[in-house]
Amino acid sequence: MNDWPEGWSDDNRGPRYGRGSAGAQPEAARVMRRVRRGPAVPPGPRSAYGDPGPAAPPYGAGVPQQPSYVDGRGHDDGAGHGDYDSGYNTGRVYGSPGGRGPGGPAGESTRAPRPAPNWRRRIKWTAVSLATVVVVTSVATYFWADSKLRREVDLSTVIDRPEAGEGTNYLIVGSDSREGMSKEDEKKLHTGGAEGKRTDSMMILHVGDNGDTLISLPRDSDVVVPSYKGSTSGKVYPAQGRHAKLNATYSEDGPTLLVRTIEANTGLHIDHYVEIGFQGFANIVDAVGGVEIDIDKGFKDKWSGADFEAGKQTLNGQQALAFVRTRHAFAASDLQRTKNQQKFLAALAHQVATPSTVLNPFKFYPTMGAGLDSLIVDEDMSLWDLASMFWAMKGVSGGDGTSMNMPISGSSGGNLVWDKAKVKTLVDQLNNDEKVTVTGN
């Protein structure tokens, strides 16, 4: 049975290629039959392959053009868009007019241009975000630090107080409290294991507009114990004219009697009280990474554990405590110790206030935590007051203020006697917030 239409046979198909054909042109290179779109083909007989319509006419000249398919509906839209290979041989991508993706005419994309970034708006919101982070962090840090302050001293119980003068006066006390220390700590820091609390150092820091002044009060200063109100009993003890060493009043009835005694013997009003113990002092020094100090002359002391050579060196907490407690190694004993205490505390304040500490959270928060956990302050002390005290101490170390001992005129029974005339001039200058001209020992 001949499958070729109208009596065609395989012999009259024309030039062929392949299967032994002598044709010079492969079949794939022949002109592709073109299909024209037109009206839908009515139902009728179909070939074995399901193609509608009559059998194809012979190949060669006169072959009618066939419907092409562009939109799949089998018709020409009359605008020359009916070619099946329209755009195919030119490299166009179907469904992309102009061959450049979705959009408009050739050579032009219809995709909306990407808007230029609004840098002013971005900078604005970045600044707002950073400011918010700073504010939130600052507020959180403030409440965290404020909650750590141990406000345990009630200065309102101090009786017969002098009038407050200009500026602010801080009484800074270093106690030999062993609170929180183990037996191993006591041995390591050479503190001994004595019960109760005594004070090894007492200083008055005056903060004013005409320069800050740091005044050390030797622990062996001879003072008259005034009348006072017991810190626990509430009972008023009348003055009996008895003399005692200044540090003995702290041992007798704690911070309030110490404040009362200083005010009664000087006429200077104490605004705030700050106390730190052995362990707290050492912890602060270690938290800040040690404190650099220049020691003029080397010294040793078996009682404090001090063993220092002359020159610049960085002291850790244990070494720092030995440095500020040593007195047996000096001919001037307590007077030299007070000078060393001033020198070291000023250096410590300077170290704490450096950008490397303040701007480094891994150093700042441990330092703040160690310091605030160790400090005992009066009930009216604020963080602002505490910061003012530290900045003033830094200023004194930088040469912006004055460091001195309380003026001494001599000794009596082993106690150091204050020079009353100089003390009066000094107190008047502090109360009036004038530049201090008095010198101490």
CSV table of C-alpha atoms in Angstrom, one decimal:
chain,number,residue,atom,x,y,z
A,1,MET,CA,0.0,0.0,0.0
A,2,ASN,CA,1.4,3.3,-1.1
A,3,ASP,CA,1.4,5.9,1.8
A,4,TRP,CA,2.4,8.8,-0.4
A,5,PRO,CA,-0.4,11.0,-1.6
A,6,GLU,CA,-1.7,11.1,-5.2
A,7,GLY,CA,0.3,8.1,-6.3
A,8,TRP,CA,3.7,9.4,-5.1
A,9,SER,CA,6.3,6.8,-4.6
A,10,ASP,CA,9.6,6.8,-2.9
A,11,ASP,CA,11.3,7.1,-6.3
A,12,ASN,CA,9.8,10.4,-7.4
A,13,ARG,CA,10.4,12.4,-4.1
A,14,GLY,CA,13.4,14.2,-5.6
A,15,PRO,CA,16.9,14.6,-4.2
A,16,ARG,CA,17.3,12.7,-0.9
A,17,TYR,CA,20.0,12.5,1.8
A,18,GLY,CA,20.8,9.5,3.9
A,19,ARG,CA,19.9,5.9,3.7
A,20,GLY,CA,22.0,5.5,0.6
A,21,SER,CA,20.7,8.7,-1.0
A,22,ALA,CA,23.1,10.5,-3.3
A,23,GLY,CA,21.6,13.8,-2.4
A,24,ALA,CA,24.1,16.5,-1.5
A,25,GLN,CA,21.9,18.3,1.0
A,26,PRO,CA,20.8,16.9,4.3
A,27,GLU,CA,17.1,16.9,5.0
A,28,ALA,CA,17.6,19.0,8.1
A,29,ALA,CA,19.0,21.8,5.9
A,30,ARG,CA,16.0,22.0,3.6
A,31,VAL,CA,13.5,24.8,4.0
A,32,MET,CA,11.2,24.2,6.9
A,33,ARG,CA,7.6,23.9,5.9
A,34,ARG,CA,5.8,27.0,7.0
A,35,VAL,CA,2.4,26.8,8.6
A,36,ARG,CA,-0.1,29.6,8.3
A,37,ARG,CA,-2.6,30.3,10.8
A,38,GLY,CA,-6.1,30.2,9.6
A,39,PRO,CA,-9.6,29.2,10.5
A,40,ALA,CA,-9.9,26.2,12.7
A,41,VAL,CA,-9.8,23.0,10.7
A,42,PRO,CA,-13.2,21.4,10.7
A,43,PRO,CA,-13.5,17.9,12.0
A,44,GLY,CA,-12.6,15.3,9.5
A,45,PRO,CA,-10.5,12.3,8.8
A,46,ARG,CA,-7.1,12.3,10.5
A,47,SER,CA,-3.8,10.6,9.7
A,48,ALA,CA,-2.3,8.0,11.8
A,49,TYR,CA,-0.4,10.7,13.7
A,50,GLY,CA,-3.5,12.7,14.5
A,51,ASP,CA,-2.9,15.6,12.1
A,52,PRO,CA,-6.1,17.1,10.7
A,53,GLY,CA,-6.6,17.9,7.0
A,54,PRO,CA,-5.8,16.3,3.7
A,55,ALA,CA,-2.5,14.8,2.9
A,56,ALA,CA,0.4,17.1,2.1
A,57,PRO,CA,1.0,18.0,-1.5
A,58,PRO,CA,4.3,17.0,-3.2
A,59,TYR,CA,7.5,18.7,-2.1
A,60,GLY,CA,9.2,21.1,-4.5
A,61,ALA,CA,8.0,24.0,-6.4
A,62,GLY,CA,4.5,25.2,-5.8
A,63,VAL,CA,4.2,23.9,-2.3
A,64,PRO,CA,1.6,26.0,-0.7
A,65,GLN,CA,2.4,27.8,2.5
A,66,GLN,CA,1.0,26.2,5.6
A,67,PRO,CA,-0.4,27.8,8.7
A,68,SER,CA,2.1,29.0,11.3
A,69,TYR,CA,1.7,29.1,15.0
A,70,VAL,CA,2.7,32.1,17.1
A,71,ASP,CA,0.1,32.4,19.7
A,72,GLY,CA,-1.1,28.8,19.5
A,73,ARG,CA,-4.4,29.7,18.0
A,74,GLY,CA,-3.5,28.7,14.4
A,75,HIS,CA,-4.2,31.9,12.6
A,76,ASP,CA,-2.4,34.9,11.2
A,77,ASP,CA,-3.2,38.2,12.8
A,78,GLY,CA,-2.7,40.0,9.5
A,79,ALA,CA,0.2,42.0,10.8
A,80,GLY,CA,3.0,39.8,9.6
A,81,HIS,CA,3.3,38.0,12.9
A,82,GLY,CA,2.3,34.6,11.7
A,83,ASP,CA,5.7,33.1,10.9
A,84,TYR,CA,6.5,30.2,13.1
A,85,ASP,CA,10.2,31.1,13.2
A,86,SER,CA,9.6,34.8,13.6
A,87,GLY,CA,12.3,35.9,15.9
A,88,TYR,CA,13.8,32.5,16.2
A,89,ASN,CA,16.5,33.0,13.7
A,90,THR,CA,17.3,36.5,14.9
A,91,GLY,CA,18.1,35.4,18.5
A,92,ARG,CA,15.0,36.8,20.0
A,93,VAL,CA,13.5,35.2,23.1
A,94,TYR,CA,9.8,34.3,22.6
A,95,GLY,CA,7.5,36.3,24.8
A,96,SER,CA,10.2,39.1,25.1
A,97,PRO,CA,9.5,41.8,22.5
A,98,GLY,CA,12.8,43.4,21.4
A,99,GLY,CA,14.7,40.3,22.6
A,100,ARG,CA,15.6,42.0,25.9
A,101,GLY,CA,13.3,40.4,28.4
A,102,PRO,CA,9.8,41.5,29.4
A,103,GLY,CA,8.9,45.0,28.5
A,104,GLY,CA,8.5,47.4,25.6
A,105,PRO,CA,9.9,47.8,22.1
A,106,ALA,CA,13.3,46.6,20.9
A,107,GLY,CA,16.2,48.3,22.6
A,108,GLU,CA,14.2,49.5,25.6
A,109,SER,CA,13.2,47.7,28.7
A,110,THR,CA,9.8,48.4,30.3
A,111,ARG,CA,11.0,47.3,33.8
A,112,ALA,CA,10.7,50.2,36.2
A,113,PRO,CA,14.1,51.7,37.0
A,114,ARG,CA,15.4,51.0,40.5
A,115,PRO,CA,15.1,54.1,42.7
A,116,ALA,CA,18.3,55.7,43.9
A,117,PRO,CA,19.1,55.0,47.6
A,118,ASN,CA,18.0,57.8,49.9
A,119,TRP,CA,21.2,58.3,51.8
A,120,ARG,CA,19.9,61.2,53.9
A,121,ARG,CA,17.1,59.0,55.2
A,122,ARG,CA,19.5,56.1,55.8
A,123,ILE,CA,21.9,58.2,57.8
A,124,LYS,CA,19.0,59.7,59.8
A,125,TRP,CA,17.7,56.3,60.8
A,126,THR,CA,21.1,55.0,61.5
A,127,ALA,CA,21.8,57.9,63.8
A,128,VAL,CA,18.4,57.5,65.5
A,129,SER,CA,19.1,53.8,66.1
A,130,LEU,CA,22.6,54.4,67.5
A,131,ALA,CA,21.2,57.2,69.8
A,132,THR,CA,18.5,54.8,71.0
A,133,VAL,CA,21.1,52.1,71.8
A,134,VAL,CA,23.2,54.6,73.7
A,135,VAL,CA,20.3,56.0,75.7
A,136,VAL,CA,19.0,52.5,76.6
A,137,THR,CA,22.4,51.2,77.5
A,138,SER,CA,23.1,54.3,79.6
A,139,VAL,CA,19.8,54.1,81.5
A,140,ALA,CA,20.3,50.4,82.1
A,141,THR,CA,23.9,50.9,83.3
A,142,TYR,CA,22.7,53.7,85.6
A,143,PHE,CA,20.1,51.6,87.4
A,144,TRP,CA,22.4,48.7,87.5
A,145,ALA,CA,25.2,50.7,89.1
A,146,ASP,CA,22.8,52.6,91.5
A,147,SER,CA,21.4,49.3,92.7
A,148,LYS,CA,24.9,48.2,93.8
A,149,LEU,CA,25.7,51.2,96.0
A,150,ARG,CA,25.6,50.2,99.7
A,151,ARG,CA,24.0,53.3,101.3
A,152,GLU,CA,24.6,52.2,104.9
A,153,VAL,CA,25.7,55.4,106.7
A,154,ASP,CA,23.0,57.8,107.9
A,155,LEU,CA,24.6,61.2,108.4
A,156,SER,CA,21.3,62.7,109.7
A,157,THR,CA,22.1,61.1,113.1
A,158,VAL,CA,25.2,63.2,113.5
A,159,ILE,CA,24.4,66.0,116.0
A,160,ASP,CA,25.6,69.6,116.4
A,161,ARG,CA,26.9,69.9,112.9
A,162,PRO,CA,28.6,73.0,111.5
A,163,GLU,CA,27.1,75.0,108.6
A,164,ALA,CA,27.8,73.7,105.1
A,165,GLY,CA,30.2,75.9,103.1
A,166,GLU,CA,30.8,76.3,99.4
A,167,GLY,CA,31.8,73.3,97.4
A,168,THR,CA,31.4,69.6,98.4
A,169,ASN,CA,33.5,67.8,101.1
A,170,TYR,CA,33.9,64.0,100.9
A,171,LEU,CA,35.3,62.0,103.8
A,172,ILE,CA,37.1,59.0,102.2
A,173,VAL,CA,37.9,56.1,104.6
A,174,GLY,CA,40.0,53.0,104.0
A,175,SER,CA,39.0,50.4,106.6
A,176,ASP,CA,40.8,47.2,107.5
A,177,SER,CA,37.5,45.3,107.2
A,178,ARG,CA,38.0,41.7,106.2
A,179,GLU,CA,34.5,41.3,105.0
A,180,GLY,CA,34.2,38.6,102.4
A,181,MET,CA,37.8,37.4,102.9
A,182,SER,CA,38.8,33.8,103.5
A,183,LYS,CA,41.7,32.7,105.7
A,184,GLU,CA,43.7,32.2,102.6
A,185,ASP,CA,42.9,35.8,101.4
A,186,GLU,CA,44.0,37.2,104.8
A,187,LYS,CA,47.3,35.4,104.6
A,188,LYS,CA,47.9,36.4,101.0
A,189,LEU,CA,47.1,40.1,101.6
A,190,HIS,CA,48.9,40.2,105.0
A,191,THR,CA,45.9,41.6,106.8
A,192,GLY,CA,45.8,39.4,109.8
A,193,GLY,CA,42.6,38.1,111.3
A,194,ALA,CA,41.6,40.7,113.8
A,195,GLU,CA,37.9,41.0,114.5
A,196,GLY,CA,35.9,44.2,114.0
A,197,LYS,CA,36.9,47.2,111.8
A,198,ARG,CA,39.5,49.9,112.1
A,199,THR,CA,40.6,52.6,109.7
A,200,ASP,CA,44.1,52.8,108.2
A,201,SER,CA,43.5,55.9,106.1
A,202,MET,CA,41.2,59.0,106.3
A,203,MET,CA,41.1,61.8,103.7
A,204,ILE,CA,39.0,64.9,103.1
A,205,LEU,CA,38.5,65.7,99.4
A,206,HIS,CA,37.1,69.2,98.8
A,207,VAL,CA,35.6,69.7,95.3
A,208,GLY,CA,35.1,73.3,94.3
A,209,ASP,CA,35.3,75.9,91.6
A,210,ASN,CA,38.8,77.1,92.6
A,211,GLY,CA,40.6,73.8,92.5
A,212,ASP,CA,40.2,70.5,94.3
A,213,THR,CA,42.1,69.7,97.5
A,214,LEU,CA,42.9,66.3,99.0
A,215,ILE,CA,43.9,66.4,102.7
A,216,SER,CA,45.1,63.3,104.6
A,217,LEU,CA,44.2,63.0,108.2
A,218,PRO,CA,46.9,60.8,110.0
A,219,ARG,CA,45.3,58.0,111.9
A,220,ASP,CA,47.4,59.0,115.0
A,221,SER,CA,46.0,62.5,115.0
A,222,ASP,CA,45.2,63.8,118.6
A,223,VAL,CA,41.5,64.8,118.8
A,224,VAL,CA,39.0,65.6,121.5
A,225,VAL,CA,36.0,63.2,121.5
A,226,PRO,CA,32.9,65.4,121.4
A,227,SER,CA,29.3,64.6,122.5
A,228,TYR,CA,27.7,62.2,120.1
A,229,LYS,CA,24.6,60.1,119.4
A,230,GLY,CA,25.2,56.4,119.4
A,231,SER,CA,24.7,54.8,116.0
A,232,THR,CA,22.9,51.8,117.3
A,233,SER,CA,21.6,52.8,120.7
A,234,GLY,CA,20.4,56.3,119.8
A,235,LYS,CA,21.6,57.5,123.2
A,236,VAL,CA,23.5,60.8,123.4
A,237,TYR,CA,26.8,60.6,125.1
A,238,PRO,CA,28.0,64.0,126.5
A,239,ALA,CA,31.5,65.3,125.9
A,240,GLN,CA,34.0,64.5,128.7
A,241,GLY,CA,37.0,66.4,127.2
A,242,ARG,CA,38.9,63.1,126.7
A,243,HIS,CA,41.6,62.9,124.0
A,244,ALA,CA,42.0,59.9,121.6
A,245,LYS,CA,43.6,59.0,118.4
A,246,LEU,CA,41.4,59.8,115.4
A,247,ASN,CA,41.1,56.2,114.2
A,248,ALA,CA,40.0,55.1,117.7
A,249,THR,CA,36.7,57.1,117.3
A,250,TYR,CA,35.9,55.0,114.2
A,251,SER,CA,36.5,51.8,116.2
A,252,GLU,CA,34.4,53.1,119.1
A,253,ASP,CA,31.2,53.9,117.2
A,254,GLY,CA,31.8,53.7,113.5
A,255,PRO,CA,31.4,56.2,110.7
A,256,THR,CA,29.0,58.6,112.4
A,257,LEU,CA,31.3,59.2,115.4
A,258,LEU,CA,34.2,59.6,113.0
A,259,VAL,CA,32.3,62.3,111.1
A,260,ARG,CA,31.1,64.0,114.3
A,261,THR,CA,34.7,64.1,115.6
A,262,ILE,CA,36.2,65.6,112.5
A,263,GLU,CA,33.5,68.2,112.2
A,264,ALA,CA,33.9,69.2,115.9
A,265,ASN,CA,37.7,69.5,115.7
A,266,THR,CA,37.8,71.3,112.4
A,267,GLY,CA,34.5,73.2,111.9
A,268,LEU,CA,34.3,71.7,108.4
A,269,HIS,CA,31.0,70.2,107.3
A,270,ILE,CA,31.2,66.7,105.7
A,271,ASP,CA,28.7,66.3,102.9
A,272,HIS,CA,29.4,62.7,101.9
A,273,TYR,CA,31.0,59.6,103.3
A,274,VAL,CA,32.8,56.9,101.3
A,275,GLU,CA,34.4,53.7,102.7
A,276,ILE,CA,36.3,50.8,101.2
A,277,GLY,CA,37.7,47.7,102.8
A,278,PHE,CA,40.9,45.6,102.0
A,279,GLN,CA,39.3,43.1,99.7
A,280,GLY,CA,37.4,45.7,97.7
A,281,PHE,CA,40.4,47.8,97.2
A,282,ALA,CA,42.5,44.9,95.9
A,283,ASN,CA,39.6,43.8,93.6
A,284,ILE,CA,39.3,47.3,92.0
A,285,VAL,CA,43.0,47.4,91.2
A,286,ASP,CA,42.9,43.9,89.7
A,287,ALA,CA,39.7,44.7,87.7
A,288,VAL,CA,41.3,47.8,86.1
A,289,GLY,CA,44.3,45.7,85.1
A,290,GLY,CA,46.7,47.1,87.7
A,291,VAL,CA,47.9,50.7,88.4
A,292,GLU,CA,51.2,52.2,87.2
A,293,ILE,CA,53.0,54.2,89.8
A,294,ASP,CA,56.5,55.6,90.1
A,295,ILE,CA,58.2,54.7,93.4
A,296,ASP,CA,60.8,57.1,94.5
A,297,LYS,CA,62.7,54.8,96.8
A,298,GLY,CA,62.5,51.1,97.3
A,299,PHE,CA,61.3,49.6,100.6
A,300,LYS,CA,60.3,46.4,102.4
A,301,ASP,CA,57.9,45.8,105.3
A,302,LYS,CA,57.2,42.3,106.7
A,303,TRP,CA,54.0,43.6,108.3
A,304,SER,CA,52.3,44.6,105.1
A,305,GLY,CA,54.2,42.3,102.8
A,306,ALA,CA,55.7,45.2,100.8
A,307,ASP,CA,58.8,44.5,98.8
A,308,PHE,CA,59.3,47.2,96.1
A,309,GLU,CA,62.2,48.5,94.1
A,310,ALA,CA,62.5,52.1,92.9
A,311,GLY,CA,61.1,53.1,89.5
A,312,LYS,CA,58.0,52.9,87.4
A,313,GLN,CA,56.0,49.7,87.9
A,314,THR,CA,52.4,48.3,87.6
A,315,LEU,CA,51.0,47.1,90.9
A,316,ASN,CA,48.3,44.4,91.1
A,317,GLY,CA,45.7,44.3,93.9
A,318,GLN,CA,47.9,42.5,96.5
A,319,GLN,CA,50.9,44.8,95.8
A,320,ALA,CA,48.8,47.9,95.9
A,321,LEU,CA,47.3,47.0,99.3
A,322,ALA,CA,50.8,46.5,100.7
A,323,PHE,CA,51.9,49.8,99.2
A,324,VAL,CA,49.2,51.9,100.9
A,325,ARG,CA,49.4,50.1,104.2
A,326,THR,CA,53.1,50.3,104.9
A,327,ARG,CA,54.3,52.6,107.7
A,328,HIS,CA,57.0,50.6,109.6
A,329,ALA,CA,59.5,51.0,106.8
A,330,PHE,CA,59.5,54.8,107.0
A,331,ALA,CA,61.1,57.2,109.5
A,332,ALA,CA,58.0,59.5,109.2
A,333,SER,CA,55.8,56.5,109.8
A,334,ASP,CA,52.1,57.5,109.3
A,335,LEU,CA,52.9,60.8,107.6
A,336,GLN,CA,54.8,59.0,104.8
A,337,ARG,CA,52.0,56.4,104.5
A,338,THR,CA,49.4,59.1,104.0
A,339,LYS,CA,51.5,60.6,101.2
A,340,ASN,CA,51.7,57.1,99.5
A,341,GLN,CA,48.0,56.7,99.9
A,342,GLN,CA,47.3,60.0,98.2
A,343,LYS,CA,49.7,59.2,95.4
A,344,PHE,CA,48.2,55.8,94.8
A,345,LEU,CA,44.6,56.8,95.0
A,346,ALA,CA,45.2,59.6,92.5
A,347,ALA,CA,46.9,57.2,90.1
A,348,LEU,CA,44.0,54.7,90.5
A,349,ALA,CA,41.4,57.4,89.8
A,350,HIS,CA,43.4,58.4,86.7
A,351,GLN,CA,43.6,54.8,85.5
A,352,VAL,CA,39.8,54.2,86.0
A,353,ALA,CA,38.9,57.4,84.1
A,354,THR,CA,41.0,56.6,81.0
A,355,PRO,CA,39.3,55.8,77.7
A,356,SER,CA,40.8,52.3,77.6
A,357,THR,CA,38.7,51.6,80.7
A,358,VAL,CA,35.6,53.7,80.2
A,359,LEU,CA,35.1,52.7,76.5
A,360,ASN,CA,35.9,49.0,77.0
A,361,PRO,CA,32.9,47.2,78.4
A,362,PHE,CA,35.0,44.1,79.2
A,363,LYS,CA,37.0,46.3,81.6
A,364,PHE,CA,34.5,49.0,82.6
A,365,TYR,CA,31.8,46.8,84.0
A,366,PRO,CA,34.1,44.5,86.0
A,367,THR,CA,35.7,47.6,87.4
A,368,MET,CA,32.4,49.3,88.2
A,369,GLY,CA,31.1,46.0,89.7
A,370,ALA,CA,34.2,45.5,91.9
A,371,GLY,CA,34.1,49.1,93.1
A,372,LEU,CA,30.4,49.5,93.8
A,373,ASP,CA,30.2,46.1,95.6
A,374,SER,CA,33.0,47.2,97.9
A,375,LEU,CA,32.0,50.8,98.7
A,376,ILE,CA,29.9,51.8,101.7
A,377,VAL,CA,28.4,55.3,101.3
A,378,ASP,CA,26.0,57.7,103.0
A,379,GLU,CA,22.3,57.5,102.2
A,380,ASP,CA,22.3,60.7,100.2
A,381,MET,CA,25.2,59.7,97.9
A,382,SER,CA,24.2,59.6,94.2
A,383,LEU,CA,26.1,58.1,91.3
A,384,TRP,CA,26.7,61.7,90.1
A,385,ASP,CA,28.3,62.6,93.5
A,386,LEU,CA,30.5,59.5,93.3
A,387,ALA,CA,31.6,60.3,89.7
A,388,SER,CA,32.4,63.8,90.7
A,389,MET,CA,34.6,62.5,93.5
A,390,PHE,CA,36.6,60.3,91.2
A,391,TRP,CA,37.0,63.0,88.5
A,392,ALA,CA,38.3,65.4,91.2
A,393,MET,CA,40.8,62.8,92.4
A,394,LYS,CA,41.9,62.4,88.8
A,395,GLY,CA,42.3,66.2,88.6
A,396,VAL,CA,44.4,66.3,91.7
A,397,SER,CA,46.8,63.6,90.2
A,398,GLY,CA,47.0,65.6,87.0
A,399,GLY,CA,48.2,68.8,88.9
A,400,ASP,CA,44.9,70.6,88.8
A,401,GLY,CA,44.5,70.5,92.6
A,402,THR,CA,46.4,70.3,95.8
A,403,SER,CA,47.5,67.3,97.9
A,404,MET,CA,48.6,67.7,101.5
A,405,ASN,CA,48.6,66.4,105.1
A,406,MET,CA,46.7,68.1,107.8
A,407,PRO,CA,49.1,70.7,109.3
A,408,ILE,CA,51.0,69.3,112.3
A,409,SER,CA,52.6,71.3,115.1
A,410,GLY,CA,54.1,68.5,117.1
A,411,SER,CA,53.2,65.4,119.1
A,412,SER,CA,51.8,64.5,122.5
A,413,GLY,CA,51.9,61.1,124.1
A,414,GLY,CA,52.6,59.5,120.7
A,415,ASN,CA,49.8,61.4,119.0
A,416,LEU,CA,50.2,64.0,116.3
A,417,VAL,CA,48.9,67.4,117.3
A,418,TRP,CA,47.3,69.6,114.6
A,419,ASP,CA,48.5,73.2,114.1
A,420,LYS,CA,45.3,75.0,115.2
A,421,ALA,CA,46.1,78.3,113.4
A,422,LYS,CA,46.8,76.7,110.1
A,423,VAL,CA,43.8,74.4,110.4
A,424,LYS,CA,41.5,77.3,111.0
A,425,THR,CA,42.9,79.2,107.9
A,426,LEU,CA,42.6,76.0,105.8
A,427,VAL,CA,39.0,75.4,106.9
A,428,ASP,CA,38.1,79.0,106.2
A,429,GLN,CA,39.5,78.8,102.7
A,430,LEU,CA,37.7,75.5,102.0
A,431,ASN,CA,34.3,76.9,103.3
A,432,ASN,CA,34.6,79.9,101.1
A,433,ASP,CA,35.9,77.8,98.2
A,434,GLU,CA,39.0,79.8,97.9
A,435,LYS,CA,42.4,78.7,96.6
A,436,VAL,CA,44.2,76.8,99.4
A,437,THR,CA,47.5,78.5,100.4
A,438,VAL,CA,48.1,76.5,103.6
A,439,THR,CA,50.7,73.8,103.4
A,440,GLY,CA,50.9,70.6,105.4
A,441,ASN,CA,53.6,68.2,106.5
